[in-house]
Amino acid sequence: MFKRLSLFILTNVLVLTMIMIILSLLGVNNYIGTDGNIMFGQLLVFSAVIGFTGSFFSLAISRWMAKKLMGVKVINPDSPNSSYERDLVERVHRLSRAAGLTVMPEVGLYNSPEVNAFATGPSKRRSLVAVSSGLLESMDDDAVEGVLAHEVAHIANGDMVTMTLLQGVINTFVVFLSRIAAWAVAQLVDEDKAAIVHLISIFVFQIAFSILGSIVVMAYSRYREFHADRGGADLAGKDKMIHALESLRAHVNRVDTRQESLATMKINGGKKKMLFSTHPDLDERIRRLHAK
């Protein structure tokens, strides 16, 4: 999921910036009245339009972006190139049917030594499950089954749409608060410098508030990972889901985490980095599944 969320956030930031530039050129962002004060109602509407448009557009192109940026090769379910591919498609489709999905996800492979898999797409009916070659080479069948079940659970849970709504709210507040803060700073300088100070301050505060907002997004992402673990356990079996997480933990212990061990369902980066991690600590995930 780390790949999925990272691609979504990156796309969201780029789209958000593009929309703001377009609206600024069109003069739609005029939220300061003739008296020099902010019109808060107009600013809030402006912020919401930018925030939710950016996040939903990012969601709409998420599957396409994943394929292009990561070189995912989608397997044709009617004519796979090998029994290896056929088995992968059949596993994902079997788990998807068990999860109640009526339209099967696309199944893709990408060539990378990293141990990773992710699910993405704008809806349950237009989703993608992608798996790295490194994962298939590093894990046994039961662990792969657990990983695939976890990713299918993300689709069945509608996590991408949920994250999109949350990102839209965060975007709205980032745009709204950054402009209020920038306006306040501009009031402290001479009138001839106010415009440039206001513009620069918008970008500075937007970056700062975006970082703070990402903490909220990451925290909610960690919560959804626990939920997907439980869903994966229901689909593939509790033992296979635990085995998948234990295999990931063993992989972390074998490799230098500064390299490509970003991991299936994201390897945790240690307790100190947990605030900005999309995934919870693996030991805690395993403990919760044992207690399930």
GROMACS .gro file of C-alpha atoms in nm, residues 6-253:
model
  248
    6SER     CA    1   0.275   0.765  -0.217
    7LEU     CA    2   0.164   0.782  -0.580
    8PHE     CA    3  -0.172   0.919  -0.472
    9ILE     CA    4  -0.021   1.190  -0.250
   10LEU     CA    5   0.237   1.291  -0.513
   11THR     CA    6  -0.029   1.312  -0.783
   12ASN     CA    7  -0.257   1.503  -0.548
   13VAL     CA    8   0.010   1.766  -0.475
   14LEU     CA    9   0.089   1.814  -0.845
   15VAL     CA   10  -0.279   1.840  -0.941
   16LEU     CA   11  -0.349   2.074  -0.649
   17THR     CA   12  -0.071   2.307  -0.760
   18MET     CA   13  -0.188   2.300  -1.123
   19ILE     CA   14  -0.548   2.384  -1.026
   20MET     CA   15  -0.436   2.675  -0.807
   21ILE     CA   16  -0.224   2.819  -1.086
   22ILE     CA   17  -0.510   2.792  -1.337
   23LEU     CA   18  -0.762   2.951  -1.100
   24SER     CA   19  -0.517   3.228  -1.016
   25LEU     CA   20  -0.464   3.307  -1.385
   26LEU     CA   21  -0.839   3.316  -1.433
   27GLY     CA   22  -0.877   3.551  -1.137
   28VAL     CA   23  -1.112   3.314  -0.956
   29ASN     CA   24  -0.910   3.332  -0.634
   30ASN     CA   25  -1.018   3.685  -0.545
   31TYR     CA   26  -1.103   3.630  -0.179
   32ILE     CA   27  -0.978   3.966  -0.048
   33GLY     CA   28  -1.240   4.241  -0.044
   34THR     CA   29  -1.199   4.603  -0.152
   35ASP     CA   30  -1.139   4.694   0.212
   36GLY     CA   31  -0.835   4.468   0.220
   37ASN     CA   32  -0.993   4.208   0.447
   38ILE     CA   33  -1.048   3.839   0.376
   39MET     CA   34  -1.394   3.724   0.270
   40PHE     CA   35  -1.393   3.399   0.467
   41GLY     CA   36  -1.699   3.244   0.301
   42GLN     CA   37  -1.558   3.294  -0.047
   43LEU     CA   38  -1.217   3.169   0.061
   44LEU     CA   39  -1.368   2.853   0.210
   45VAL     CA   40  -1.557   2.776  -0.112
   46PHE     CA   41  -1.244   2.844  -0.315
   47SER     CA   42  -1.040   2.616  -0.086
   48ALA     CA   43  -1.294   2.333  -0.101
   49VAL     CA   44  -1.312   2.347  -0.482
   50ILE     CA   45  -0.934   2.323  -0.507
   51GLY     CA   46  -0.900   2.064  -0.231
   52PHE     CA   47  -1.161   1.815  -0.347
   53THR     CA   48  -1.100   1.863  -0.720
   54GLY     CA   49  -0.733   1.783  -0.668
   55SER     CA   50  -0.793   1.472  -0.459
   56PHE     CA   51  -1.069   1.329  -0.681
   57PHE     CA   52  -0.872   1.391  -1.000
   58SER     CA   53  -0.575   1.214  -0.839
   59LEU     CA   54  -0.804   0.922  -0.758
   60ALA     CA   55  -0.940   0.911  -1.113
   61ILE     CA   56  -0.595   0.872  -1.268
   62SER     CA   57  -0.440   0.662  -0.987
   63ARG     CA   58  -0.452   0.332  -1.177
   64TRP     CA   59  -0.311   0.488  -1.494
   65MET     CA   60  -0.036   0.664  -1.297
   66ALA     CA   61   0.067   0.342  -1.123
   67LYS     CA   62   0.102   0.162  -1.454
   68LYS     CA   63   0.302   0.440  -1.618
   69LEU     CA   64   0.531   0.534  -1.330
   70MET     CA   65   0.609   0.181  -1.215
   71GLY     CA   66   0.597  -0.005  -1.543
   72VAL     CA   67   0.321  -0.242  -1.434
   73LYS     CA   68   0.241  -0.502  -1.698
   74VAL     CA   69  -0.127  -0.599  -1.677
   75ILE     CA   70  -0.189  -0.970  -1.727
   76ASN     CA   71  -0.459  -1.062  -1.978
   77PRO     CA   72  -0.680  -1.300  -1.774
   78ASP     CA   73  -0.801  -1.472  -2.092
   79SER     CA   74  -0.455  -1.543  -2.229
   80PRO     CA   75  -0.179  -1.524  -1.967
   81ASN     CA   76   0.173  -1.575  -2.098
   82SER     CA   77   0.259  -1.850  -1.850
   83SER     CA   78   0.117  -2.078  -1.582
   84TYR     CA   79   0.297  -1.847  -1.340
   85GLU     CA   80   0.080  -1.554  -1.451
   86ARG     CA   81  -0.234  -1.767  -1.471
   87ASP     CA   82  -0.189  -1.878  -1.110
   88LEU     CA   83  -0.147  -1.518  -0.992
   89VAL     CA   84  -0.463  -1.403  -1.173
   90GLU     CA   85  -0.665  -1.698  -1.044
   91ARG     CA   86  -0.555  -1.628  -0.686
   92VAL     CA   87  -0.650  -1.262  -0.701
   93HIS     CA   88  -0.985  -1.337  -0.866
   94ARG     CA   89  -1.067  -1.613  -0.616
   95LEU     CA   90  -0.994  -1.382  -0.324
   96SER     CA   91  -1.190  -1.102  -0.491
   97ARG     CA   92  -1.498  -1.318  -0.533
   98ALA     CA   93  -1.469  -1.423  -0.169
   99ALA     CA   94  -1.456  -1.052  -0.076
  100GLY     CA   95  -1.781  -0.991  -0.263
  101LEU     CA   96  -1.636  -0.799  -0.558
  102THR     CA   97  -1.852  -0.832  -0.869
  103VAL     CA   98  -1.592  -0.696  -1.113
  104MET     CA   99  -1.249  -0.853  -1.093
  105PRO     CA  100  -0.946  -0.625  -1.043
  106GLU     CA  101  -0.678  -0.600  -1.306
  107VAL     CA  102  -0.372  -0.801  -1.204
  108GLY     CA  103  -0.028  -0.670  -1.289
  109LEU     CA  104   0.340  -0.749  -1.247
  110TYR     CA  105   0.634  -0.512  -1.236
  111ASN     CA  106   1.000  -0.598  -1.245
  112SER     CA  107   1.171  -0.486  -0.926
  113PRO     CA  108   1.383  -0.653  -0.655
  114GLU     CA  109   1.178  -0.479  -0.384
  115VAL     CA  110   0.935  -0.689  -0.186
  116ASN     CA  111   0.614  -0.502  -0.255
  117ALA     CA  112   0.252  -0.524  -0.364
  118PHE     CA  113  -0.020  -0.264  -0.380
  119ALA     CA  114  -0.381  -0.208  -0.479
  120THR     CA  115  -0.508   0.108  -0.643
  121GLY     CA  116  -0.785   0.241  -0.863
  122PRO     CA  117  -1.074   0.489  -0.852
  123SER     CA  118  -1.338   0.235  -0.745
  124LYS     CA  119  -1.403  -0.129  -0.663
  125ARG     CA  120  -1.504  -0.183  -1.025
  126ARG     CA  121  -1.188  -0.021  -1.167
  127SER     CA  122  -0.909  -0.149  -0.947
  128LEU     CA  123  -0.561  -0.292  -0.990
  129VAL     CA  124  -0.355  -0.533  -0.781
  130ALA     CA  125   0.014  -0.512  -0.869
  131VAL     CA  126   0.290  -0.737  -0.741
  132SER     CA  127   0.668  -0.701  -0.771
  133SER     CA  128   0.886  -0.978  -0.907
  134GLY     CA  129   1.092  -0.949  -0.588
  135LEU     CA  130   0.795  -1.041  -0.373
  136LEU     CA  131   0.710  -1.350  -0.576
  137GLU     CA  132   1.073  -1.462  -0.569
  138SER     CA  133   1.118  -1.401  -0.196
  139MET     CA  134   0.798  -1.544  -0.046
  140ASP     CA  135   0.641  -1.888  -0.036
  141ASP     CA  136   0.288  -1.957  -0.161
  142ASP     CA  137   0.115  -1.910   0.175
  143ALA     CA  138   0.284  -1.574   0.236
  144VAL     CA  139   0.194  -1.455  -0.116
  145GLU     CA  140  -0.166  -1.562  -0.051
  146GLY     CA  141  -0.173  -1.349   0.264
  147VAL     CA  142  -0.027  -1.049   0.082
  148LEU     CA  143  -0.280  -1.074  -0.202
  149ALA     CA  144  -0.567  -1.112   0.045
  150HIS     CA  145  -0.454  -0.795   0.225
  151GLU     CA  146  -0.451  -0.597  -0.100
  152VAL     CA  147  -0.791  -0.731  -0.208
  153ALA     CA  148  -0.924  -0.632   0.134
  154HIS     CA  149  -0.813  -0.273   0.064
  155ILE     CA  150  -1.025  -0.276  -0.252
  156ALA     CA  151  -1.325  -0.437  -0.082
  157ASN     CA  152  -1.302  -0.184   0.203
  158GLY     CA  153  -1.306   0.108  -0.042
  159ASP     CA  154  -0.989   0.249   0.111
  160MET     CA  155  -0.889   0.460  -0.188
  161VAL     CA  156  -1.220   0.649  -0.188
  162THR     CA  157  -1.202   0.693   0.190
  163MET     CA  158  -0.849   0.828   0.167
  164THR     CA  159  -0.958   1.058  -0.115
  165LEU     CA  160  -1.232   1.213   0.097
  166LEU     CA  161  -0.990   1.261   0.386
  167GLN     CA  162  -0.728   1.411   0.154
  168GLY     CA  163  -0.992   1.647   0.015
  169VAL     CA  164  -1.073   1.774   0.363
  170ILE     CA  165  -0.703   1.813   0.446
  171ASN     CA  166  -0.641   1.995   0.115
  172THR     CA  167  -0.928   2.232   0.189
  173PHE     CA  168  -0.788   2.330   0.527
  174VAL     CA  169  -0.433   2.358   0.390
  175VAL     CA  170  -0.545   2.603   0.121
  176PHE     CA  171  -0.775   2.791   0.360
  177LEU     CA  172  -0.533   2.829   0.652
  178SER     CA  173  -0.226   2.901   0.438
  179ARG     CA  174  -0.400   3.199   0.279
  180ILE     CA  175  -0.522   3.336   0.610
  181ALA     CA  176  -0.172   3.306   0.756
  182ALA     CA  177  -0.018   3.462   0.443
  183TRP     CA  178  -0.264   3.753   0.458
  184ALA     CA  179  -0.177   3.811   0.825
  185VAL     CA  180   0.197   3.819   0.748
  186ALA     CA  181   0.140   4.060   0.455
  187GLN     CA  182  -0.025   4.304   0.696
  188LEU     CA  183   0.305   4.339   0.881
  189VAL     CA  184   0.505   4.481   0.588
  190ASP     CA  185   0.489   4.798   0.379
  191GLU     CA  186   0.208   4.815   0.124
  192ASP     CA  187   0.445   4.808  -0.174
  193LYS     CA  188   0.591   4.479  -0.052
  194ALA     CA  189   0.266   4.322   0.066
  195ALA     CA  190   0.174   4.150  -0.263
  196ILE     CA  191   0.503   3.963  -0.303
  197VAL     CA  192   0.521   3.878   0.067
  198HIS     CA  193   0.165   3.746   0.049
  199LEU     CA  194   0.247   3.527  -0.252
  200ILE     CA  195   0.567   3.385  -0.103
  201SER     CA  196   0.396   3.327   0.231
  202ILE     CA  197   0.118   3.127   0.065
  203PHE     CA  198   0.371   2.874  -0.068
  204VAL     CA  199   0.565   2.859   0.259
  205PHE     CA  200   0.257   2.808   0.474
  206GLN     CA  201   0.106   2.566   0.224
  207ILE     CA  202   0.412   2.344   0.247
  208ALA     CA  203   0.413   2.366   0.628
  209PHE     CA  204   0.041   2.289   0.662
  210SER     CA  205   0.068   2.010   0.404
  211ILE     CA  206   0.333   1.842   0.619
  212LEU     CA  207   0.109   1.872   0.925
  213GLY     CA  208  -0.185   1.743   0.723
  214SER     CA  209   0.015   1.444   0.605
  215ILE     CA  210   0.050   1.336   0.969
  216VAL     CA  211  -0.328   1.302   0.984
  217VAL     CA  212  -0.336   1.113   0.653
  218MET     CA  213  -0.058   0.877   0.766
  219ALA     CA  214  -0.230   0.812   1.099
  220TYR     CA  215  -0.553   0.718   0.923
  221SER     CA  216  -0.359   0.503   0.677
  222ARG     CA  217  -0.210   0.307   0.969
  223TYR     CA  218  -0.560   0.250   1.106
  224ARG     CA  219  -0.678   0.120   0.768
  225GLU     CA  220  -0.383  -0.120   0.753
  226PHE     CA  221  -0.500  -0.296   1.068
  227HIS     CA  222  -0.844  -0.321   0.909
  228ALA     CA  223  -0.697  -0.467   0.587
  229ASP     CA  224  -0.498  -0.719   0.793
  230ARG     CA  225  -0.821  -0.841   0.948
  231GLY     CA  226  -0.985  -0.853   0.606
  232GLY     CA  227  -0.689  -1.047   0.467
  233ALA     CA  228  -0.716  -1.293   0.754
  234ASP     CA  229  -1.084  -1.348   0.677
  235LEU     CA  230  -1.011  -1.408   0.308
  236ALA     CA  231  -0.693  -1.616   0.316
  237GLY     CA  232  -0.704  -1.747   0.670
  238LYS     CA  233  -0.555  -1.607   0.987
  239ASP     CA  234  -0.246  -1.831   0.972
  240LYS     CA  235  -0.156  -1.722   0.619
  241MET     CA  236  -0.200  -1.355   0.702
  242ILE     CA  237   0.024  -1.386   1.008
  243HIS     CA  238   0.275  -1.586   0.806
  244ALA     CA  239   0.282  -1.310   0.542
  245LEU     CA  240   0.360  -1.045   0.806
  246GLU     CA  241   0.622  -1.267   0.969
  247SER     CA  242   0.783  -1.319   0.628
  248LEU     CA  243   0.798  -0.943   0.582
  249ARG     CA  244   0.955  -0.903   0.924
  250ALA     CA  245   1.216  -1.166   0.840
  251HIS     CA  246   1.287  -0.984   0.514
  252VAL     CA  247   1.343  -0.658   0.701
  253ASN     CA  248   1.587  -0.826   0.931
   0.00000   0.00000   0.00000
